[in-house]
Amino acid sequence: MWIVISFVVGVLLLIAVALVVRVSIHIGYDQKQWNIRILIFGICVHKRQFKQQSSIEHTSADDIKQQLSNLFTDLQRIWSSFPYLLRITKSAELQQFRWHTTIGMSDAATAGTMVGLVWTIKGIVNQIIRSNFQIRQPFDIQVQPIFQTSFFDTSFQCIVSIRTGKAMQAIISNARGR
């Protein structure tokens, strides 16, 4: 009898710990490679790396505009594919957000326009994130213009953490239609 009670208490304790544990998601982009790691108790439980499909280095302004437009469209498609994502992000904490971009064109006027476009995109993303996440630290967002050469490089780092119980609650409430 004591064995059964001990087993039940152990299972309930394990479930309670599983519901309050924090899961951290580390997302990074640098050197044309995406890195995604999922950590529980500081231990990496999932790691994924993949390279960017196409390079936009040394291209024209129209090619860079098209690439940025495609990226924005992809992000919108991902966001609309997961309606419960908004409920999950409301209880998630953004612990770090760093996004640095270097952009240049051979024509100074075009370079200035492209820098303005990149700042606009970053401003929109900044507002979306600030309205949907709990923020821990100030953001580190930079755009550096380069003149007289066509160049585009960006690096991105983000750490998001969420309690598993909150994520499950958001998914269940979305399934119920609330």
GROMACS .gro file of N, CA and C in nm:
model
  534
    1MET      N    1   0.081  -0.120   0.000
    1MET     CA    2   0.000   0.000   0.000
    1MET      C    3   0.086   0.127   0.000
    2TRP      N    4   0.194   0.127   0.082
    2TRP     CA    5   0.282   0.243   0.087
    2TRP      C    6   0.355   0.264  -0.045
    3ILE      N    7   0.379   0.157  -0.114
    3ILE     CA    8   0.448   0.169  -0.243
    3ILE      C    9   0.358   0.242  -0.343
    4VAL      N   10   0.231   0.210  -0.345
    4VAL     CA   11   0.136   0.276  -0.436
    4VAL      C   12   0.123   0.423  -0.400
    5ILE      N   13   0.110   0.454  -0.273
    5ILE     CA   14   0.098   0.594  -0.229
    5ILE      C   15   0.226   0.671  -0.265
    6SER      N   16   0.342   0.611  -0.241
    6SER     CA   17   0.469   0.675  -0.275
    6SER      C   18   0.478   0.699  -0.425
    7PHE      N   19   0.433   0.602  -0.504
    7PHE     CA   20   0.435   0.616  -0.649
    7PHE      C   21   0.345   0.730  -0.694
    8VAL      N   22   0.223   0.737  -0.641
    8VAL     CA   23   0.128   0.842  -0.678
    8VAL      C   24   0.182   0.979  -0.638
    9VAL      N   25   0.236   0.991  -0.517
    9VAL     CA   26   0.292   1.118  -0.472
    9VAL      C   27   0.410   1.157  -0.561
   10GLY      N   28   0.494   1.061  -0.596
   10GLY     CA   29   0.608   1.088  -0.685
   10GLY      C   30   0.564   1.136  -0.821
   11VAL      N   31   0.461   1.074  -0.877
   11VAL     CA   32   0.409   1.115  -1.008
   11VAL      C   33   0.349   1.255  -1.000
   12LEU      N   34   0.272   1.283  -0.895
   12LEU     CA   35   0.213   1.416  -0.878
   12LEU      C   36   0.321   1.522  -0.860
   13LEU      N   37   0.425   1.490  -0.786
   13LEU     CA   38   0.536   1.583  -0.768
   13LEU      C   39   0.609   1.607  -0.901
   14LEU      N   40   0.627   1.503  -0.978
   14LEU     CA   41   0.691   1.516  -1.109
   14LEU      C   42   0.607   1.602  -1.203
   15ILE      N   43   0.476   1.584  -1.201
   15ILE     CA   44   0.387   1.666  -1.284
   15ILE      C   45   0.392   1.812  -1.240
   16ALA      N   46   0.392   1.836  -1.109
   16ALA     CA   47   0.399   1.973  -1.058
   16ALA      C   48   0.529   2.041  -1.101
   17VAL      N   49   0.639   1.969  -1.091
   17VAL     CA   50   0.767   2.026  -1.134
   17VAL      C   51   0.765   2.053  -1.285
   18ALA      N   52   0.709   1.960  -1.363
   18ALA     CA   53   0.705   1.976  -1.508
   18ALA      C   54   0.621   2.099  -1.548
   19LEU      N   55   0.519   2.131  -1.471
   19LEU     CA   56   0.434   2.246  -1.506
   19LEU      C   57   0.498   2.380  -1.474
   20VAL      N   58   0.591   2.385  -1.380
   20VAL     CA   59   0.651   2.512  -1.343
   20VAL      C   60   0.793   2.530  -1.397
   21VAL      N   61   0.846   2.428  -1.462
   21VAL     CA   62   0.982   2.440  -1.514
   21VAL      C   63   0.986   2.542  -1.628
   22ARG      N   64   1.095   2.615  -1.636
   22ARG     CA   65   1.114   2.714  -1.741
   22ARG      C   66   1.189   2.651  -1.857
   23VAL      N   67   1.134   2.675  -1.975
   23VAL     CA   68   1.198   2.631  -2.099
   23VAL      C   69   1.254   2.755  -2.166
   24SER      N   70   1.382   2.752  -2.201
   24SER     CA   71   1.447   2.864  -2.269
   24SER      C   72   1.473   2.826  -2.414
   25ILE      N   73   1.439   2.918  -2.502
   25ILE     CA   74   1.462   2.898  -2.644
   25ILE      C   75   1.563   3.004  -2.689
   26HIS      N   76   1.677   2.959  -2.738
   26HIS     CA   77   1.782   3.047  -2.787
   26HIS      C   78   1.779   3.043  -2.939
   27ILE      N   79   1.757   3.159  -3.000
   27ILE     CA   80   1.753   3.168  -3.145
   27ILE      C   81   1.864   3.263  -3.188
   28GLY      N   82   1.944   3.220  -3.283
   28GLY     CA   83   2.053   3.303  -3.330
   28GLY      C   84   2.072   3.291  -3.480
   29TYR      N   85   2.116   3.400  -3.540
   29TYR     CA   86   2.147   3.401  -3.682
   29TYR      C   87   2.275   3.480  -3.700
   30ASP      N   88   2.375   3.415  -3.759
   30ASP     CA   89   2.501   3.481  -3.784
   30ASP      C   90   2.575   3.402  -3.891
   31GLN      N   91   2.649   3.472  -3.972
   31GLN     CA   92   2.727   3.408  -4.077
   31GLN      C   93   2.640   3.319  -4.166
   32LYS      N   94   2.520   3.366  -4.198
   32LYS     CA   95   2.426   3.298  -4.286
   32LYS      C   96   2.384   3.160  -4.233
   33GLN      N   97   2.379   3.148  -4.100
   33GLN     CA   98   2.339   3.022  -4.039
   33GLN      C   99   2.248   3.048  -3.920
   34TRP      N  100   2.136   2.977  -3.914
   34TRP     CA  101   2.041   2.984  -3.804
   34TRP      C  102   2.078   2.878  -3.701
   35ASN      N  103   2.073   2.914  -3.574
   35ASN     CA  104   2.096   2.821  -3.464
   35ASN      C  105   1.980   2.832  -3.368
   36ILE      N  106   1.917   2.720  -3.338
   36ILE     CA  107   1.806   2.717  -3.243
   36ILE      C  108   1.836   2.611  -3.140
   37ARG      N  109   1.831   2.651  -3.013
   37ARG     CA  110   1.853   2.557  -2.903
   37ARG      C  111   1.739   2.570  -2.803
   38ILE      N  112   1.694   2.457  -2.752
   38ILE     CA  113   1.591   2.455  -2.648
   38ILE      C  114   1.655   2.396  -2.524
   39LEU      N  115   1.648   2.472  -2.413
   39LEU     CA  116   1.711   2.430  -2.289
   39LEU      C  117   1.607   2.415  -2.179
   40ILE      N  118   1.621   2.309  -2.102
   40ILE     CA  119   1.540   2.287  -1.982
   40ILE      C  120   1.637   2.263  -1.867
   41PHE      N  121   1.622   2.338  -1.760
   41PHE     CA  122   1.715   2.334  -1.647
   41PHE      C  123   1.857   2.363  -1.693
   42GLY      N  124   1.874   2.443  -1.797
   42GLY     CA  125   2.006   2.475  -1.848
   42GLY      C  126   2.070   2.366  -1.932
   43ILE      N  127   1.997   2.259  -1.957
   43ILE     CA  128   2.048   2.146  -2.035
   43ILE      C  129   1.985   2.151  -2.173
   44CYS      N  130   2.068   2.146  -2.275
   44CYS     CA  131   2.019   2.152  -2.413
   44CYS      C  132   1.948   2.020  -2.447
   45VAL      N  133   1.817   2.029  -2.475
   45VAL     CA  134   1.740   1.910  -2.509
   45VAL      C  135   1.714   1.900  -2.659
   46HIS      N  136   1.729   2.011  -2.730
   46HIS     CA  137   1.711   2.009  -2.875
   46HIS      C  138   1.799   2.117  -2.937
   47LYS      N  139   1.865   2.081  -3.044
   47LYS     CA  140   1.953   2.175  -3.112
   47LYS      C  141   1.934   2.158  -3.261
   48ARG      N  142   1.920   2.270  -3.329
   48ARG     CA  143   1.900   2.264  -3.474
   48ARG      C  144   1.979   2.377  -3.540
   49GLN      N  145   2.046   2.345  -3.647
   49GLN     CA  146   2.121   2.443  -3.724
   49GLN      C  147   2.086   2.426  -3.870
   50PHE      N  148   2.068   2.539  -3.939
   50PHE     CA  149   2.050   2.530  -4.083
   50PHE      C  150   2.099   2.659  -4.146
   51LYS      N  151   2.145   2.644  -4.268
   51LYS     CA  152   2.204   2.756  -4.342
   51LYS      C  153   2.097   2.827  -4.422
   52GLN      N  154   2.122   2.956  -4.446
   52GLN     CA  155   2.034   3.037  -4.531
   52GLN      C  156   2.042   2.983  -4.673
   53GLN      N  157   1.929   2.978  -4.740
   53GLN     CA  158   1.924   2.920  -4.873
   53GLN      C  159   1.994   3.005  -4.978
   54SER      N  160   1.973   3.135  -4.975
   54SER     CA  161   2.033   3.220  -5.078
   54SER      C  162   2.109   3.334  -5.012
   55SER      N  163   2.214   3.375  -5.075
   55SER     CA  164   2.295   3.484  -5.024
   55SER      C  165   2.249   3.615  -5.087
   56ILE      N  166   2.254   3.724  -5.010
   56ILE     CA  167   2.217   3.853  -5.066
   56ILE      C  168   2.336   3.949  -5.057
   57GLU      N  169   2.454   3.894  -5.041
   57GLU     CA  170   2.573   3.977  -5.041
   57GLU      C  171   2.605   4.020  -5.183
   58HIS      N  172   2.650   4.141  -5.200
   58HIS     CA  173   2.692   4.195  -5.328
   58HIS      C  174   2.580   4.185  -5.433
   59THR      N  175   2.463   4.231  -5.395
   59THR     CA  176   2.350   4.230  -5.487
   59THR      C  177   2.297   4.372  -5.502
   60SER      N  178   2.200   4.386  -5.588
   60SER     CA  179   2.143   4.519  -5.612
   60SER      C  180   2.042   4.555  -5.504
   61ALA      N  181   2.003   4.679  -5.502
   61ALA     CA  182   1.904   4.727  -5.404
   61ALA      C  183   1.771   4.655  -5.422
   62ASP      N  184   1.732   4.632  -5.547
   62ASP     CA  185   1.605   4.563  -5.572
   62ASP      C  186   1.608   4.421  -5.518
   63ASP      N  187   1.722   4.353  -5.532
   63ASP     CA  188   1.735   4.216  -5.479
   63ASP      C  189   1.726   4.216  -5.327
   64ILE      N  190   1.790   4.314  -5.262
   64ILE     CA  191   1.784   4.321  -5.116
   64ILE      C  192   1.641   4.354  -5.072
   65LYS      N  193   1.574   4.448  -5.141
   65LYS     CA  194   1.434   4.480  -5.108
   65LYS      C  195   1.346   4.356  -5.121
   66GLN      N  196   1.367   4.278  -5.228
   66GLN     CA  197   1.288   4.157  -5.249
   66GLN      C  198   1.315   4.055  -5.139
   67GLN      N  199   1.440   4.039  -5.100
   67GLN     CA  200   1.475   3.945  -4.993
   67GLN      C  201   1.412   3.987  -4.861
   68LEU      N  202   1.416   4.116  -4.829
   68LEU     CA  203   1.354   4.166  -4.705
   68LEU      C  204   1.203   4.148  -4.711
   69SER      N  205   1.144   4.172  -4.827
   69SER     CA  206   1.000   4.153  -4.844
   69SER      C  207   0.962   4.006  -4.826
   70ASN      N  208   1.043   3.917  -4.881
   70ASN     CA  209   1.017   3.773  -4.865
   70ASN      C  210   1.028   3.731  -4.718
   71LEU      N  211   1.127   3.785  -4.647
   71LEU     CA  212   1.143   3.754  -4.505
   71LEU      C  213   1.022   3.801  -4.426
   72PHE      N  214   0.974   3.923  -4.453
   72PHE     CA  215   0.858   3.977  -4.384
   72PHE      C  216   0.734   3.894  -4.414
   73THR      N  217   0.716   3.851  -4.538
   73THR     CA  218   0.603   3.766  -4.576
   73THR      C  219   0.609   3.631  -4.505
   74ASP      N  220   0.728   3.573  -4.498
   74ASP     CA  221   0.745   3.446  -4.428
   74ASP      C  222   0.709   3.459  -4.280
   75LEU      N  223   0.754   3.569  -4.216
   75LEU     CA  224   0.722   3.589  -4.075
   75LEU      C  225   0.571   3.606  -4.054
   76GLN      N  226   0.504   3.678  -4.145
   76GLN     CA  227   0.359   3.693  -4.135
   76GLN      C  228   0.288   3.558  -4.152
   77ARG      N  229   0.337   3.476  -4.244
   77ARG     CA  230   0.277   3.345  -4.267
   77ARG      C  231   0.293   3.255  -4.144
   78ILE      N  232   0.411   3.258  -4.082
   78ILE     CA  233   0.434   3.180  -3.960
   78ILE      C  234   0.341   3.228  -3.850
   79TRP      N  235   0.332   3.360  -3.833
   79TRP     CA  236   0.249   3.416  -3.726
   79TRP      C  237   0.101   3.379  -3.744
   80SER      N  238   0.050   3.386  -3.867
   80SER     CA  239  -0.091   3.355  -3.889
   80SER      C  240  -0.118   3.204  -3.887
   81SER      N  241  -0.017   3.122  -3.903
   81SER     CA  242  -0.036   2.977  -3.902
   81SER      C  243  -0.059   2.924  -3.761
   82PHE      N  244  -0.016   2.999  -3.662
   82PHE     CA  245  -0.027   2.953  -3.524
   82PHE      C  246  -0.104   3.056  -3.442
   83PRO      N  247  -0.237   3.051  -3.443
   83PRO     CA  248  -0.313   3.154  -3.370
   83PRO      C  249  -0.289   3.151  -3.219
   84TYR      N  250  -0.252   3.035  -3.167
   84TYR     CA  251  -0.226   3.027  -3.023
   84TYR      C  252  -0.089   3.086  -2.987
   85LEU      N  253  -0.008   3.117  -3.086
   85LEU     CA  254   0.124   3.173  -3.060
   85LEU      C  255   0.114   3.304  -2.982
   86LEU      N  256   0.015   3.385  -3.014
   86LEU     CA  257  -0.002   3.512  -2.944
   86LEU      C  258  -0.032   3.488  -2.796
   87ARG      N  259  -0.116   3.389  -2.765
   87ARG     CA  260  -0.145   3.359  -2.624
   87ARG      C  261  -0.021   3.308  -2.552
   88ILE      N  262   0.063   3.232  -2.621
   88ILE     CA  263   0.185   3.182  -2.558
   88ILE      C  264   0.281   3.297  -2.532
   89THR      N  265   0.295   3.387  -2.629
   89THR     CA  266   0.391   3.495  -2.612
   89THR      C  267   0.352   3.591  -2.500
   90LYS      N  268   0.224   3.603  -2.471
   90LYS     CA  269   0.181   3.693  -2.363
   90LYS      C  270   0.239   3.649  -2.229
   91SER      N  271   0.263   3.519  -2.211
   91SER     CA  272   0.318   3.471  -2.085
   91SER      C  273   0.467   3.439  -2.096
   92ALA      N  274   0.527   3.464  -2.210
   92ALA     CA  275   0.670   3.439  -2.229
   92ALA      C  276   0.751   3.562  -2.191
   93GLU      N  277   0.874   3.539  -2.153
   93GLU     CA  278   0.966   3.648  -2.120
   93GLU      C  279   1.076   3.654  -2.224
   94LEU      N  280   1.098   3.772  -2.277
   94LEU     CA  281   1.207   3.793  -2.370
   94LEU      C  282   1.326   3.840  -2.286
   95GLN      N  283   1.424   3.752  -2.270
   95GLN     CA  284   1.537   3.781  -2.183
   95GLN      C  285   1.648   3.856  -2.255
   96GLN      N  286   1.662   3.834  -2.384
   96GLN     CA  287   1.765   3.904  -2.460
   96GLN      C  288   1.718   3.920  -2.604
   97PHE      N  289   1.746   4.038  -2.662
   97PHE     CA  290   1.714   4.062  -2.802
   97PHE      C  291   1.823   4.151  -2.860
   98ARG      N  292   1.899   4.097  -2.953
   98ARG     CA  293   2.009   4.170  -3.016
   98ARG      C  294   1.998   4.149  -3.166
   99TRP      N  295   1.997   4.262  -3.241
   99TRP     CA  296   1.982   4.254  -3.387
   99TRP      C  297   2.067   4.363  -3.450
  100HIS      N  298   2.178   4.325  -3.510
  100HIS     CA  299   2.269   4.419  -3.575
  100HIS      C  300   2.268   4.394  -3.726
  101THR      N  301   2.262   4.501  -3.803
  101THR     CA  302   2.260   4.490  -3.949
  101THR      C  303   2.360   4.589  -4.007
  102THR      N  304   2.433   4.542  -4.106
  102THR     CA  305   2.522   4.627  -4.184
  102THR      C  306   2.473   4.621  -4.328
  103ILE      N  307   2.448   4.738  -4.387
  103ILE     CA  308   2.393   4.741  -4.522
  103ILE      C  309   2.461   4.853  -4.601
  104GLY      N  310   2.488   4.824  -4.726
  104GLY     CA  311   2.552   4.924  -4.810
  104GLY      C  312   2.516   4.907  -4.956
  105MET      N  313   2.523   5.016  -5.028
  105MET     CA  314   2.498   5.019  -5.172
  105MET      C  315   2.606   5.106  -5.235
  106SER      N  316   2.630   5.085  -5.362
  106SER     CA  317   2.732   5.165  -5.431
  106SER      C  318   2.688   5.310  -5.445
  107ASP      N  319   2.559   5.334  -5.451
  107ASP     CA  320   2.503   5.470  -5.460
  107ASP      C  321   2.462   5.514  -5.319
  108ALA      N  322   2.509   5.629  -5.276
  108ALA     CA  323   2.481   5.677  -5.140
  108ALA      C  324   2.333   5.699  -5.116
  109ALA      N  325   2.260   5.752  -5.213
  109ALA     CA  326   2.116   5.776  -5.196
  109ALA      C  327   2.041   5.644  -5.178
  110THR      N  328   2.079   5.545  -5.256
  110THR     CA  329   2.015   5.414  -5.241
  110THR      C  330   2.050   5.352  -5.107
  111ALA      N  331   2.174   5.369  -5.065
  111ALA     CA  332   2.216   5.316  -4.934
  111ALA      C  333   2.134   5.380  -4.823
  112GLY      N  334   2.114   5.511  -4.829
  112GLY     CA  335   2.032   5.580  -4.728
  112GLY      C  336   1.889   5.531  -4.728
  113THR      N  337   1.834   5.509  -4.845
  113THR     CA  338   1.697   5.456  -4.855
  113THR      C  339   1.688   5.317  -4.795
  114MET      N  340   1.787   5.233  -4.825
  114MET     CA  341   1.786   5.096  -4.772
  114MET      C  342   1.801   5.096  -4.620
  115VAL      N  343   1.886   5.184  -4.567
  115VAL     CA  344   1.901   5.195  -4.421
  115VAL      C  345   1.768   5.236  -4.359
  116GLY      N  346   1.700   5.330  -4.420
  116GLY     CA  347   1.568   5.371  -4.370
  116GLY      C  348   1.467   5.258  -4.375
  117LEU      N  349   1.469   5.179  -4.481
  117LEU     CA  350   1.380   5.064  -4.492
  117LEU      C  351   1.408   4.962  -4.382
  118VAL      N  352   1.536   4.935  -4.358
  118VAL     CA  353   1.573   4.839  -4.254
  118VAL      C  354   1.531   4.891  -4.117
  119TRP      N  355   1.552   5.021  -4.089
  119TRP     CA  356   1.509   5.078  -3.962
  119TRP      C  357   1.356   5.070  -3.946
  120THR      N  358   1.283   5.089  -4.055
  120THR     CA  359   1.137   5.077  -4.050
  120THR      C  360   1.095   4.936  -4.012
  121ILE      N  361   1.155   4.837  -4.077
  121ILE     CA  362   1.123   4.697  -4.047
  121ILE      C  363   1.158   4.665  -3.903
  122LYS      N  364   1.274   4.709  -3.858
  122LYS     CA  365   1.314   4.683  -3.720
  122LYS      C  366   1.222   4.754  -3.620
  123GLY      N  367   1.175   4.873  -3.655
  123GLY     CA  368   1.082   4.944  -3.568
  123GLY      C  369   0.949   4.872  -3.555
  124ILE      N  370   0.901   4.817  -3.666
  124ILE     CA  371   0.776   4.740  -3.663
  124ILE      C  372   0.793   4.615  -3.578
  125VAL      N  373   0.901   4.542  -3.600
  125VAL     CA  374   0.929   4.421  -3.522
  125VAL      C  375   0.943   4.456  -3.375
  126ASN      N  376   1.010   4.566  -3.344
  126ASN     CA  377   1.028   4.612  -3.207
  126ASN      C  378   0.893   4.633  -3.139
  127GLN      N  379   0.801   4.702  -3.205
  127GLN     CA  380   0.669   4.729  -3.147
  127GLN      C  381   0.588   4.600  -3.129
  128ILE      N  382   0.594   4.511  -3.226
  128ILE     CA  383   0.522   4.384  -3.214
  128ILE      C  384   0.573   4.306  -3.095
  129ILE      N  385   0.703   4.300  -3.080
  129ILE     CA  386   0.762   4.224  -2.969
  129ILE      C  387   0.728   4.289  -2.836
  130ARG      N  388   0.741   4.420  -2.828
  130ARG     CA  389   0.713   4.489  -2.701
  130ARG      C  390   0.568   4.477  -2.658
  131SER      N  391   0.477   4.465  -2.754
  131SER     CA  392   0.336   4.454  -2.716
  131SER      C  393   0.293   4.310  -2.688
  132ASN      N  394   0.378   4.212  -2.721
  132ASN     CA  395   0.338   4.073  -2.704
  132ASN      C  396   0.426   3.991  -2.609
  133PHE      N  397   0.531   4.048  -2.556
  133PHE     CA  398   0.620   3.976  -2.466
  133PHE      C  399   0.642   4.057  -2.339
  134GLN      N  400   0.681   3.988  -2.233
  134GLN     CA  401   0.732   4.054  -2.115
  134GLN      C  402   0.881   4.075  -2.140
  135ILE      N  403   0.929   4.196  -2.123
  135ILE     CA  404   1.066   4.231  -2.157
  135ILE      C  405   1.152   4.235  -2.031
  136ARG      N  406   1.269   4.170  -2.037
  136ARG     CA  407   1.362   4.170  -1.925
  136ARG      C  408   1.469   4.277  -1.938
  137GLN      N  409   1.528   4.290  -2.057
  137GLN     CA  410   1.637   4.382  -2.080
  137GLN      C  411   1.606   4.471  -2.200
  138PRO      N  412   1.669   4.588  -2.206
  138PRO     CA  413   1.649   4.672  -2.324
  138PRO      C  414   1.705   4.603  -2.449
  139PHE      N  415   1.645   4.633  -2.561
  139PHE     CA  416   1.688   4.574  -2.687
  139PHE      C  417   1.819   4.638  -2.734
  140ASP      N  418   1.895   4.562  -2.809
  140ASP     CA  419   2.017   4.610  -2.872
  140ASP      C  420   1.996   4.599  -3.023
  141ILE      N  421   1.948   4.708  -3.083
  141ILE     CA  422   1.917   4.710  -3.226
  141ILE      C  423   2.004   4.817  -3.292
  142GLN      N  424   2.076   4.776  -3.398
  142GLN     CA  425   2.164   4.869  -3.466
  142GLN      C  426   2.157   4.848  -3.617
  143VAL      N  427   2.176   4.955  -3.691
  143VAL     CA  428   2.190   4.950  -3.837
  143VAL      C  429   2.311   5.035  -3.872
  144GLN      N  430   2.407   4.975  -3.941
  144GLN     CA  431   2.527   5.047  -3.980
  144GLN      C  432   2.532   5.060  -4.131
  145PRO      N  433   2.531   5.182  -4.183
  145PRO     CA  434   2.539   5.199  -4.328
  145PRO      C  435   2.684   5.191  -4.378
  146ILE      N  436   2.699   5.138  -4.497
  146ILE     CA  437   2.829   5.136  -4.566
  146ILE      C  438   2.804   5.196  -4.704
  147PHE      N  439   2.890   5.287  -4.743
  147PHE     CA  440   2.873   5.352  -4.872
  147PHE      C  441   2.980   5.304  -4.970
  148GLN      N  442   2.951   5.316  -5.097
  148GLN     CA  443   3.041   5.284  -5.207
  148GLN      C  444   3.061   5.135  -5.231
  149THR      N  445   2.983   5.048  -5.168
  149THR     CA  446   2.991   4.904  -5.195
  149THR      C  447   2.858   4.840  -5.162
  150SER      N  448   2.821   4.739  -5.238
  150SER     CA  449   2.697   4.666  -5.211
  150SER      C  450   2.726   4.556  -5.110
  151PHE      N  451   2.656   4.564  -4.998
  151PHE     CA  452   2.683   4.468  -4.890
  151PHE      C  453   2.561   4.459  -4.801
  152PHE      N  454   2.534   4.338  -4.751
  152PHE     CA  455   2.428   4.319  -4.653
  152PHE      C  456   2.470   4.207  -4.560
  153ASP      N  457   2.467   4.235  -4.430
  153ASP     CA  458   2.496   4.133  -4.330
  153ASP      C  459   2.413   4.164  -4.206
  154THR      N  460   2.362   4.062  -4.145
  154THR     CA  461   2.284   4.081  -4.024
  154THR      C  462   2.314   3.969  -3.926
  155SER      N  463   2.309   4.002  -3.799
  155SER     CA  464   2.321   3.901  -3.695
  155SER      C  465   2.209   3.924  -3.594
  156PHE      N  466   2.161   3.816  -3.539
  156PHE     CA  467   2.042   3.820  -3.455
  156PHE      C  468   2.057   3.720  -3.342
  157GLN      N  469   2.026   3.763  -3.221
  157GLN     CA  470   2.024   3.672  -3.106
  157GLN      C  471   1.903   3.705  -3.021
  158CYS      N  472   1.836   3.600  -2.976
  158CYS     CA  473   1.714   3.617  -2.898
  158CYS      C  474   1.704   3.501  -2.800
  159ILE      N  475   1.668   3.531  -2.676
  159ILE     CA  476   1.644   3.427  -2.576
  159ILE      C  477   1.504   3.451  -2.520
  160VAL      N  478   1.419   3.350  -2.535
  160VAL     CA  479   1.282   3.355  -2.486
  160VAL      C  480   1.266   3.242  -2.386
  161SER      N  481   1.201   3.270  -2.273
  161SER     CA  482   1.174   3.164  -2.176
  161SER      C  483   1.026   3.165  -2.141
  162ILE      N  484   0.975   3.047  -2.112
  162ILE     CA  485   0.833   3.031  -2.078
  162ILE      C  486   0.818   2.911  -1.986
  163ARG      N  487   0.724   2.919  -1.898
  163ARG     CA  488   0.692   2.804  -1.813
  163ARG      C  489   0.606   2.708  -1.895
  164THR      N  490   0.633   2.580  -1.883
  164THR     CA  491   0.560   2.480  -1.964
  164THR      C  492   0.411   2.482  -1.932
  165GLY      N  493   0.377   2.505  -1.807
  165GLY     CA  494   0.235   2.509  -1.770
  165GLY      C  495   0.161   2.621  -1.841
  166LYS      N  496   0.224   2.738  -1.852
  166LYS     CA  497   0.162   2.851  -1.923
  166LYS      C  498   0.144   2.821  -2.071
  167ALA      N  499   0.243   2.756  -2.132
  167ALA     CA  500   0.233   2.721  -2.274
  167ALA      C  501   0.120   2.621  -2.296
  168MET      N  502   0.111   2.521  -2.210
  168MET     CA  503   0.004   2.422  -2.224
  168MET      C  504  -0.132   2.485  -2.202
  169GLN      N  505  -0.142   2.577  -2.106
  169GLN     CA  506  -0.268   2.647  -2.080
  169GLN      C  507  -0.311   2.728  -2.202
  170ALA      N  508  -0.219   2.795  -2.267
  170ALA     CA  509  -0.251   2.875  -2.385
  170ALA      C  510  -0.297   2.787  -2.501
  171ILE      N  511  -0.231   2.675  -2.521
  171ILE     CA  512  -0.268   2.584  -2.629
  171ILE      C  513  -0.404   2.523  -2.604
  172ILE      N  514  -0.431   2.482  -2.480
  172ILE     CA  515  -0.560   2.422  -2.446
  172ILE      C  516  -0.673   2.525  -2.460
  173SER      N  517  -0.649   2.648  -2.413
  173SER     CA  518  -0.756   2.750  -2.423
  173SER      C  519  -0.781   2.785  -2.570
  174ASN      N  520  -0.679   2.782  -2.652
  174ASN     CA  521  -0.698   2.806  -2.795
  174ASN      C  522  -0.779   2.694  -2.858
  175ALA      N  523  -0.753   2.571  -2.818
  175ALA     CA  524  -0.827   2.457  -2.872
  175ALA      C  525  -0.975   2.464  -2.834
  176ARG      N  526  -1.001   2.519  -2.716
  176ARG     CA  527  -1.141   2.533  -2.671
  176ARG      C  528  -1.209   2.653  -2.738
  177GLY      N  529  -1.131   2.741  -2.798
  177GLY     CA  530  -1.188   2.856  -2.868
  177GLY      C  531  -1.204   2.979  -2.783
  178ARG      N  532  -1.132   2.988  -2.673
  178ARG     CA  533  -1.142   3.106  -2.584
  178ARG      C  534  -1.049   3.213  -2.626
   0.00000   0.00000   0.00000
